[in-house]
Amino acid sequence: GESVGLHLPTLSVQEGDNSIINCAYSNSASDYFIWYKQESGKGPQFIIDIRSNMDKRQGQRVTVLLNKTVKHLSLQIAATQPGDSAVYFCAETTNQGGKLIFGQGTELSVKP
Amino acid sequence: DSGVTQTPKHLITATGQRVTLRCSPRSGDLSVYWYQQSLDQGLQFLIQYYNGEERAKGNILERFSAQQFPDLHSELNLSSLELGDSALYFCASSPASSYNEQFFGPGTRLTVL
């Protein structure tokens, strides 16, 4: 498949380990923070979001943590699988609707 | 499969030309978004339409324009193309109730020679 070819930060983990992907966001006024996953040759895919008045939200095998004090967002993936290999983007938006501001992205590589 | 379709998948053209990228949103989604993904700028929001009307604008160049038609499909027009316009262009759609969960199409890879 195609790749964008960005020089992204990379995280390499062993299958079965937990992964933590970090993101620094820019706008204190953002109302929602979202994680997207982009596999090679595909468009981004929504994973999970969190409102600005929360500090933790859990989904299936994923947890998002929000620290507004230091404008930091993280995505934890439990028991990482080869299918989790992708580029992960954090994004932020406001209640005004729609416009997603994406971070740089982190490439996750899972070794079997 | 996100349910969002984009055509064409690949487009190769020359500088100075004009192209049109087409997007069909998921059934029932009223919002359509366009994003550009390039090597140096990452994923950037261009423009959003909601039920035929422009809702939000990002760093979209004046050479670029978009519209959403009554059947909710959208087109992104890129004119006076430059080498730097080479990128992946994604369309996304979302239901009115959830702007955060945007469903992205497979993208159109534009190469300007």
PDB file of C-alpha atoms in Angstrom:
ATOM      1  CA  GLY A   1       0.000   0.000   0.000  1.00  0.00           C
ATOM      2  CA  GLU A   2       0.942   3.634  -0.179  1.00  0.00           C
ATOM      3  CA  SER A   3       2.445   5.547   2.670  1.00  0.00           C
ATOM      4  CA  VAL A   4       2.706   9.217   3.204  1.00  0.00           C
ATOM      5  CA  GLY A   5       6.423   8.984   3.864  1.00  0.00           C
ATOM      6  CA  LEU A   6       6.539  11.447   6.724  1.00  0.00           C
ATOM      7  CA  HIS A   7       9.531  11.296   9.050  1.00  0.00           C
ATOM      8  CA  LEU A   8       7.466  10.385  12.056  1.00  0.00           C
ATOM      9  CA  PRO A   9       8.415   9.447  15.583  1.00  0.00           C
ATOM     10  CA  THR A  10       8.342   5.684  15.809  1.00  0.00           C
ATOM     11  CA  LEU A  11       7.479   3.275  18.557  1.00  0.00           C
ATOM     12  CA  SER A  12       8.458  -0.349  18.254  1.00  0.00           C
ATOM     13  CA  VAL A  13       6.915  -2.896  20.608  1.00  0.00           C
ATOM     14  CA  GLN A  14       6.743  -6.637  20.968  1.00  0.00           C
ATOM     15  CA  GLU A  15       3.455  -8.375  20.308  1.00  0.00           C
ATOM     16  CA  GLY A  16       1.552  -8.736  23.559  1.00  0.00           C
ATOM     17  CA  ASP A  17       3.181  -5.750  25.239  1.00  0.00           C
ATOM     18  CA  ASN A  18       1.312  -2.582  26.099  1.00  0.00           C
ATOM     19  CA  SER A  19       1.926   0.498  23.959  1.00  0.00           C
ATOM     20  CA  ILE A  20       1.776   4.124  24.995  1.00  0.00           C
ATOM     21  CA  ILE A  21       1.606   6.811  22.351  1.00  0.00           C
ATOM     22  CA  ASN A  22       1.940  10.411  23.428  1.00  0.00           C
ATOM     23  CA  CYS A  23       0.782  13.686  21.999  1.00  0.00           C
ATOM     24  CA  ALA A  24       1.175  17.323  22.969  1.00  0.00           C
ATOM     25  CA  TYR A  25      -1.727  19.493  21.907  1.00  0.00           C
ATOM     26  CA  SER A  26      -1.762  23.202  21.321  1.00  0.00           C
ATOM     27  CA  ASN A  27      -5.152  24.743  22.054  1.00  0.00           C
ATOM     28  CA  SER A  28      -6.320  25.066  25.645  1.00  0.00           C
ATOM     29  CA  ALA A  29      -9.781  25.888  24.342  1.00  0.00           C
ATOM     30  CA  SER A  30     -10.275  22.563  22.556  1.00  0.00           C
ATOM     31  CA  ASP A  31     -13.343  20.699  23.756  1.00  0.00           C
ATOM     32  CA  TYR A  32     -12.570  17.242  22.454  1.00  0.00           C
ATOM     33  CA  PHE A  33      -9.450  15.236  21.852  1.00  0.00           C
ATOM     34  CA  ILE A  34      -9.485  12.296  19.520  1.00  0.00           C
ATOM     35  CA  TRP A  35      -7.209   9.481  18.421  1.00  0.00           C
ATOM     36  CA  TYR A  36      -7.163   8.236  14.849  1.00  0.00           C
ATOM     37  CA  LYS A  37      -5.337   5.258  13.357  1.00  0.00           C
ATOM     38  CA  GLN A  38      -4.067   5.272   9.786  1.00  0.00           C
ATOM     39  CA  GLU A  39      -2.973   2.042   8.187  1.00  0.00           C
ATOM     40  CA  SER A  40      -0.810   2.081   5.096  1.00  0.00           C
ATOM     41  CA  GLY A  41      -2.814   3.019   2.014  1.00  0.00           C
ATOM     42  CA  LYS A  42      -5.944   3.893   3.928  1.00  0.00           C
ATOM     43  CA  GLY A  43      -7.661   6.912   5.391  1.00  0.00           C
ATOM     44  CA  PRO A  44      -7.575   7.655   9.121  1.00  0.00           C
ATOM     45  CA  GLN A  45      -9.941   5.650  11.298  1.00  0.00           C
ATOM     46  CA  PHE A  46     -11.517   6.902  14.534  1.00  0.00           C
ATOM     47  CA  ILE A  47     -10.376   5.052  17.657  1.00  0.00           C
ATOM     48  CA  ILE A  48     -11.591   6.947  20.705  1.00  0.00           C
ATOM     49  CA  ASP A  49     -12.311  10.462  21.920  1.00  0.00           C
ATOM     50  CA  ILE A  50     -12.367  12.254  25.244  1.00  0.00           C
ATOM     51  CA  ARG A  51     -14.052  15.445  26.365  1.00  0.00           C
ATOM     52  CA  SER A  52     -11.948  18.176  27.867  1.00  0.00           C
ATOM     53  CA  ASN A  53     -13.678  17.819  31.249  1.00  0.00           C
ATOM     54  CA  MET A  54     -12.544  14.207  31.598  1.00  0.00           C
ATOM     55  CA  ASP A  55      -9.090  12.834  32.339  1.00  0.00           C
ATOM     56  CA  LYS A  56      -9.541   9.209  31.342  1.00  0.00           C
ATOM     57  CA  ARG A  57     -11.683   7.178  29.030  1.00  0.00           C
ATOM     58  CA  GLN A  58     -11.516   3.491  28.231  1.00  0.00           C
ATOM     59  CA  GLY A  59     -12.524   1.600  25.156  1.00  0.00           C
ATOM     60  CA  GLN A  60     -11.872  -1.886  23.924  1.00  0.00           C
ATOM     61  CA  ARG A  61      -8.140  -2.490  24.580  1.00  0.00           C
ATOM     62  CA  VAL A  62      -7.508   1.262  24.451  1.00  0.00           C
ATOM     63  CA  THR A  63      -7.375   3.967  27.093  1.00  0.00           C
ATOM     64  CA  VAL A  64      -6.977   7.667  26.519  1.00  0.00           C
ATOM     65  CA  LEU A  65      -5.544   9.907  29.207  1.00  0.00           C
ATOM     66  CA  LEU A  66      -5.791  13.674  29.181  1.00  0.00           C
ATOM     67  CA  ASN A  67      -3.619  15.997  31.253  1.00  0.00           C
ATOM     68  CA  LYS A  68      -4.776  19.537  30.658  1.00  0.00           C
ATOM     69  CA  THR A  69      -2.193  21.014  32.999  1.00  0.00           C
ATOM     70  CA  VAL A  70       0.603  20.128  30.634  1.00  0.00           C
ATOM     71  CA  LYS A  71      -1.530  19.847  27.477  1.00  0.00           C
ATOM     72  CA  HIS A  72      -0.729  16.181  27.066  1.00  0.00           C
ATOM     73  CA  LEU A  73      -2.743  13.343  25.626  1.00  0.00           C
ATOM     74  CA  SER A  74      -1.821   9.683  25.553  1.00  0.00           C
ATOM     75  CA  LEU A  75      -3.202   6.527  24.013  1.00  0.00           C
ATOM     76  CA  GLN A  76      -2.566   3.234  25.714  1.00  0.00           C
ATOM     77  CA  ILE A  77      -3.067   0.037  23.764  1.00  0.00           C
ATOM     78  CA  ALA A  78      -3.211  -3.141  25.797  1.00  0.00           C
ATOM     79  CA  ALA A  79      -1.802  -6.425  24.512  1.00  0.00           C
ATOM     80  CA  THR A  80      -0.610  -4.879  21.255  1.00  0.00           C
ATOM     81  CA  GLN A  81      -1.177  -7.006  18.178  1.00  0.00           C
ATOM     82  CA  PRO A  82       0.421  -6.953  14.711  1.00  0.00           C
ATOM     83  CA  GLY A  83      -2.824  -5.494  13.380  1.00  0.00           C
ATOM     84  CA  ASP A  84      -2.215  -2.438  15.541  1.00  0.00           C
ATOM     85  CA  SER A  85       0.767  -1.471  13.383  1.00  0.00           C
ATOM     86  CA  ALA A  86      -0.131   1.891  11.891  1.00  0.00           C
ATOM     87  CA  VAL A  87       0.382   5.624  12.250  1.00  0.00           C
ATOM     88  CA  TYR A  88      -1.547   7.104  15.156  1.00  0.00           C
ATOM     89  CA  PHE A  89      -2.678  10.712  15.135  1.00  0.00           C
ATOM     90  CA  CYS A  90      -4.072  12.770  17.926  1.00  0.00           C
ATOM     91  CA  ALA A  91      -6.543  15.471  16.950  1.00  0.00           C
ATOM     92  CA  GLU A  92      -8.368  18.257  18.716  1.00  0.00           C
ATOM     93  CA  THR A  93     -11.557  20.122  18.016  1.00  0.00           C
ATOM     94  CA  THR A  94     -14.060  22.459  19.585  1.00  0.00           C
ATOM     95  CA  ASN A  95     -17.787  22.390  20.163  1.00  0.00           C
ATOM     96  CA  GLN A  96     -18.114  24.670  17.154  1.00  0.00           C
ATOM     97  CA  GLY A  97     -18.049  21.490  15.189  1.00  0.00           C
ATOM     98  CA  GLY A  98     -16.093  19.619  12.632  1.00  0.00           C
ATOM     99  CA  LYS A  99     -12.657  21.040  12.072  1.00  0.00           C
ATOM    100  CA  LEU A 100     -10.066  18.535  13.325  1.00  0.00           C
ATOM    101  CA  ILE A 101      -6.557  19.772  14.017  1.00  0.00           C
ATOM    102  CA  PHE A 102      -4.226  16.817  13.707  1.00  0.00           C
ATOM    103  CA  GLY A 103      -0.917  16.278  15.427  1.00  0.00           C
ATOM    104  CA  GLN A 104       2.203  15.009  13.737  1.00  0.00           C
ATOM    105  CA  GLY A 105       1.530  11.302  14.154  1.00  0.00           C
ATOM    106  CA  THR A 106       3.458   8.397  15.629  1.00  0.00           C
ATOM    107  CA  GLU A 107       4.262   5.232  13.748  1.00  0.00           C
ATOM    108  CA  LEU A 108       3.672   2.095  15.798  1.00  0.00           C
ATOM    109  CA  SER A 109       5.466  -1.041  14.709  1.00  0.00           C
ATOM    110  CA  VAL A 110       4.546  -4.333  16.367  1.00  0.00           C
ATOM    111  CA  LYS A 111       7.057  -7.139  16.199  1.00  0.00           C
ATOM    112  CA  PRO A 112       5.657 -10.674  16.263  1.00  0.00           C
TER     113      PRO A 112
ATOM    114  CA  ASP B   1     -14.705   0.042   4.465  1.00  0.00           C
ATOM    115  CA  SER B   2     -15.778   3.402   5.899  1.00  0.00           C
ATOM    116  CA  GLY B   3     -18.671   3.885   3.499  1.00  0.00           C
ATOM    117  CA  VAL B   4     -17.103   7.042   2.077  1.00  0.00           C
ATOM    118  CA  THR B   5     -16.061   6.792  -1.550  1.00  0.00           C
ATOM    119  CA  GLN B   6     -13.603   8.958  -3.413  1.00  0.00           C
ATOM    120  CA  THR B   7     -12.699   9.122  -7.062  1.00  0.00           C
ATOM    121  CA  PRO B   8     -10.318   8.952  -8.703  1.00  0.00           C
ATOM    122  CA  LYS B   9      -7.874   6.955  -6.605  1.00  0.00           C
ATOM    123  CA  HIS B  10      -4.879   8.362  -8.445  1.00  0.00           C
ATOM    124  CA  LEU B  11      -4.478  11.493 -10.517  1.00  0.00           C
ATOM    125  CA  ILE B  12      -1.387  12.595 -12.388  1.00  0.00           C
ATOM    126  CA  THR B  13      -1.386  15.980 -14.031  1.00  0.00           C
ATOM    127  CA  ALA B  14       0.866  18.861 -14.986  1.00  0.00           C
ATOM    128  CA  THR B  15       1.529  22.203 -13.380  1.00  0.00           C
ATOM    129  CA  GLY B  16      -1.019  24.851 -14.274  1.00  0.00           C
ATOM    130  CA  GLN B  17      -3.818  22.348 -14.804  1.00  0.00           C
ATOM    131  CA  ARG B  18      -7.138  22.029 -13.000  1.00  0.00           C
ATOM    132  CA  VAL B  19      -8.576  18.863 -11.466  1.00  0.00           C
ATOM    133  CA  THR B  20     -11.740  17.845  -9.675  1.00  0.00           C
ATOM    134  CA  LEU B  21     -11.833  15.325  -6.854  1.00  0.00           C
ATOM    135  CA  ARG B  22     -15.128  13.723  -5.993  1.00  0.00           C
ATOM    136  CA  CYS B  23     -16.482  12.380  -2.724  1.00  0.00           C
ATOM    137  CA  SER B  24     -19.646  10.538  -1.763  1.00  0.00           C
ATOM    138  CA  PRO B  25     -20.321  10.567   1.991  1.00  0.00           C
ATOM    139  CA  ARG B  26     -21.788   7.743   4.033  1.00  0.00           C
ATOM    140  CA  SER B  27     -25.501   7.367   3.651  1.00  0.00           C
ATOM    141  CA  GLY B  28     -27.249   9.821   5.956  1.00  0.00           C
ATOM    142  CA  ASP B  29     -24.193  11.913   6.819  1.00  0.00           C
ATOM    143  CA  LEU B  30     -24.786  15.598   6.171  1.00  0.00           C
ATOM    144  CA  SER B  31     -21.271  16.849   6.906  1.00  0.00           C
ATOM    145  CA  VAL B  32     -18.423  16.478   4.467  1.00  0.00           C
ATOM    146  CA  TYR B  33     -14.825  17.453   5.180  1.00  0.00           C
ATOM    147  CA  TRP B  34     -11.760  17.732   2.986  1.00  0.00           C
ATOM    148  CA  TYR B  35      -8.228  17.182   4.275  1.00  0.00           C
ATOM    149  CA  GLN B  36      -4.831  17.331   2.623  1.00  0.00           C
ATOM    150  CA  GLN B  37      -2.035  15.003   3.707  1.00  0.00           C
ATOM    151  CA  SER B  38       1.404  15.984   2.467  1.00  0.00           C
ATOM    152  CA  LEU B  39       4.975  15.061   3.336  1.00  0.00           C
ATOM    153  CA  ASP B  40       5.807  18.363   4.992  1.00  0.00           C
ATOM    154  CA  GLN B  41       2.462  19.536   6.397  1.00  0.00           C
ATOM    155  CA  GLY B  42       0.911  16.338   7.686  1.00  0.00           C
ATOM    156  CA  LEU B  43      -2.883  16.090   7.804  1.00  0.00           C
ATOM    157  CA  GLN B  44      -4.464  19.498   7.343  1.00  0.00           C
ATOM    158  CA  PHE B  45      -8.119  20.473   7.380  1.00  0.00           C
ATOM    159  CA  LEU B  46      -9.214  22.307   4.256  1.00  0.00           C
ATOM    160  CA  ILE B  47     -12.963  22.857   4.391  1.00  0.00           C
ATOM    161  CA  GLN B  48     -16.256  21.525   5.768  1.00  0.00           C
ATOM    162  CA  TYR B  49     -19.715  21.523   4.261  1.00  0.00           C
ATOM    163  CA  TYR B  50     -22.938  20.770   6.058  1.00  0.00           C
ATOM    164  CA  ASN B  51     -26.041  20.006   4.030  1.00  0.00           C
ATOM    165  CA  GLY B  52     -24.839  22.041   1.095  1.00  0.00           C
ATOM    166  CA  GLU B  53     -23.482  25.024   2.976  1.00  0.00           C
ATOM    167  CA  GLU B  54     -19.929  25.889   3.875  1.00  0.00           C
ATOM    168  CA  ARG B  55     -19.513  25.419   7.636  1.00  0.00           C
ATOM    169  CA  ALA B  56     -15.798  25.872   8.355  1.00  0.00           C
ATOM    170  CA  LYS B  57     -12.683  26.766   6.478  1.00  0.00           C
ATOM    171  CA  GLY B  58      -9.081  25.884   7.188  1.00  0.00           C
ATOM    172  CA  ASN B  59      -5.892  26.762   5.404  1.00  0.00           C
ATOM    173  CA  ILE B  60      -7.393  26.293   1.989  1.00  0.00           C
ATOM    174  CA  LEU B  61      -5.677  28.108  -0.843  1.00  0.00           C
ATOM    175  CA  GLU B  62      -7.656  30.517  -3.001  1.00  0.00           C
ATOM    176  CA  ARG B  63      -6.834  28.278  -5.976  1.00  0.00           C
ATOM    177  CA  PHE B  64      -8.866  25.544  -4.289  1.00  0.00           C
ATOM    178  CA  SER B  65     -12.638  25.501  -3.991  1.00  0.00           C
ATOM    179  CA  ALA B  66     -15.258  23.003  -2.989  1.00  0.00           C
ATOM    180  CA  GLN B  67     -18.974  22.497  -3.047  1.00  0.00           C
ATOM    181  CA  GLN B  68     -21.565  20.087  -1.752  1.00  0.00           C
ATOM    182  CA  PHE B  69     -24.448  19.200  -3.996  1.00  0.00           C
ATOM    183  CA  PRO B  70     -28.107  18.514  -3.102  1.00  0.00           C
ATOM    184  CA  ASP B  71     -27.445  14.759  -3.157  1.00  0.00           C
ATOM    185  CA  LEU B  72     -24.713  15.496  -0.553  1.00  0.00           C
ATOM    186  CA  HIS B  73     -21.768  14.427  -2.668  1.00  0.00           C
ATOM    187  CA  SER B  74     -18.922  16.903  -2.710  1.00  0.00           C
ATOM    188  CA  GLU B  75     -16.263  18.017  -5.133  1.00  0.00           C
ATOM    189  CA  LEU B  76     -12.925  19.643  -4.452  1.00  0.00           C
ATOM    190  CA  ASN B  77     -11.585  21.710  -7.327  1.00  0.00           C
ATOM    191  CA  LEU B  78      -7.877  22.443  -7.511  1.00  0.00           C
ATOM    192  CA  SER B  79      -6.697  24.910 -10.124  1.00  0.00           C
ATOM    193  CA  SER B  80      -3.424  26.407 -11.353  1.00  0.00           C
ATOM    194  CA  LEU B  81      -1.745  23.378  -9.876  1.00  0.00           C
ATOM    195  CA  GLU B  82       1.764  23.610  -8.518  1.00  0.00           C
ATOM    196  CA  LEU B  83       4.295  20.914  -7.677  1.00  0.00           C
ATOM    197  CA  GLY B  84       3.616  21.531  -3.988  1.00  0.00           C
ATOM    198  CA  ASP B  85      -0.013  20.531  -4.379  1.00  0.00           C
ATOM    199  CA  SER B  86       1.044  16.923  -4.772  1.00  0.00           C
ATOM    200  CA  ALA B  87      -0.496  15.148  -1.812  1.00  0.00           C
ATOM    201  CA  LEU B  88      -3.157  12.754  -0.620  1.00  0.00           C
ATOM    202  CA  TYR B  89      -6.572  14.373  -0.442  1.00  0.00           C
ATOM    203  CA  PHE B  90      -9.050  12.800   1.925  1.00  0.00           C
ATOM    204  CA  CYS B  91     -12.734  13.317   2.190  1.00  0.00           C
ATOM    205  CA  ALA B  92     -14.526  12.470   5.420  1.00  0.00           C
ATOM    206  CA  SER B  93     -18.127  12.535   6.530  1.00  0.00           C
ATOM    207  CA  SER B  94     -19.886  12.505   9.855  1.00  0.00           C
ATOM    208  CA  PRO B  95     -23.414  12.455  11.181  1.00  0.00           C
ATOM    209  CA  ALA B  96     -24.712  15.719  12.585  1.00  0.00           C
ATOM    210  CA  SER B  97     -24.679  14.226  16.081  1.00  0.00           C
ATOM    211  CA  SER B  98     -20.972  13.425  16.153  1.00  0.00           C
ATOM    212  CA  TYR B  99     -18.386  15.645  14.546  1.00  0.00           C
ATOM    213  CA  ASN B 100     -15.534  13.861  16.304  1.00  0.00           C
ATOM    214  CA  GLU B 101     -16.042  10.508  14.650  1.00  0.00           C
ATOM    215  CA  GLN B 102     -15.331  11.326  11.069  1.00  0.00           C
ATOM    216  CA  PHE B 103     -15.306   8.521   8.536  1.00  0.00           C
ATOM    217  CA  PHE B 104     -12.530   8.933   6.023  1.00  0.00           C
ATOM    218  CA  GLY B 105     -12.506   7.775   2.454  1.00  0.00           C
ATOM    219  CA  PRO B 106      -9.531   5.990   0.891  1.00  0.00           C
ATOM    220  CA  GLY B 107      -8.144   9.240  -0.505  1.00  0.00           C
ATOM    221  CA  THR B 108      -7.076  10.549  -3.898  1.00  0.00           C
ATOM    222  CA  ARG B 109      -3.359  10.607  -4.574  1.00  0.00           C
ATOM    223  CA  LEU B 110      -2.596  13.707  -6.646  1.00  0.00           C
ATOM    224  CA  THR B 111       0.749  13.967  -8.385  1.00  0.00           C
ATOM    225  CA  VAL B 112       1.609  17.216 -10.129  1.00  0.00           C
ATOM    226  CA  LEU B 113       4.510  16.934 -12.579  1.00  0.00           C
TER     227      LEU B 113
END
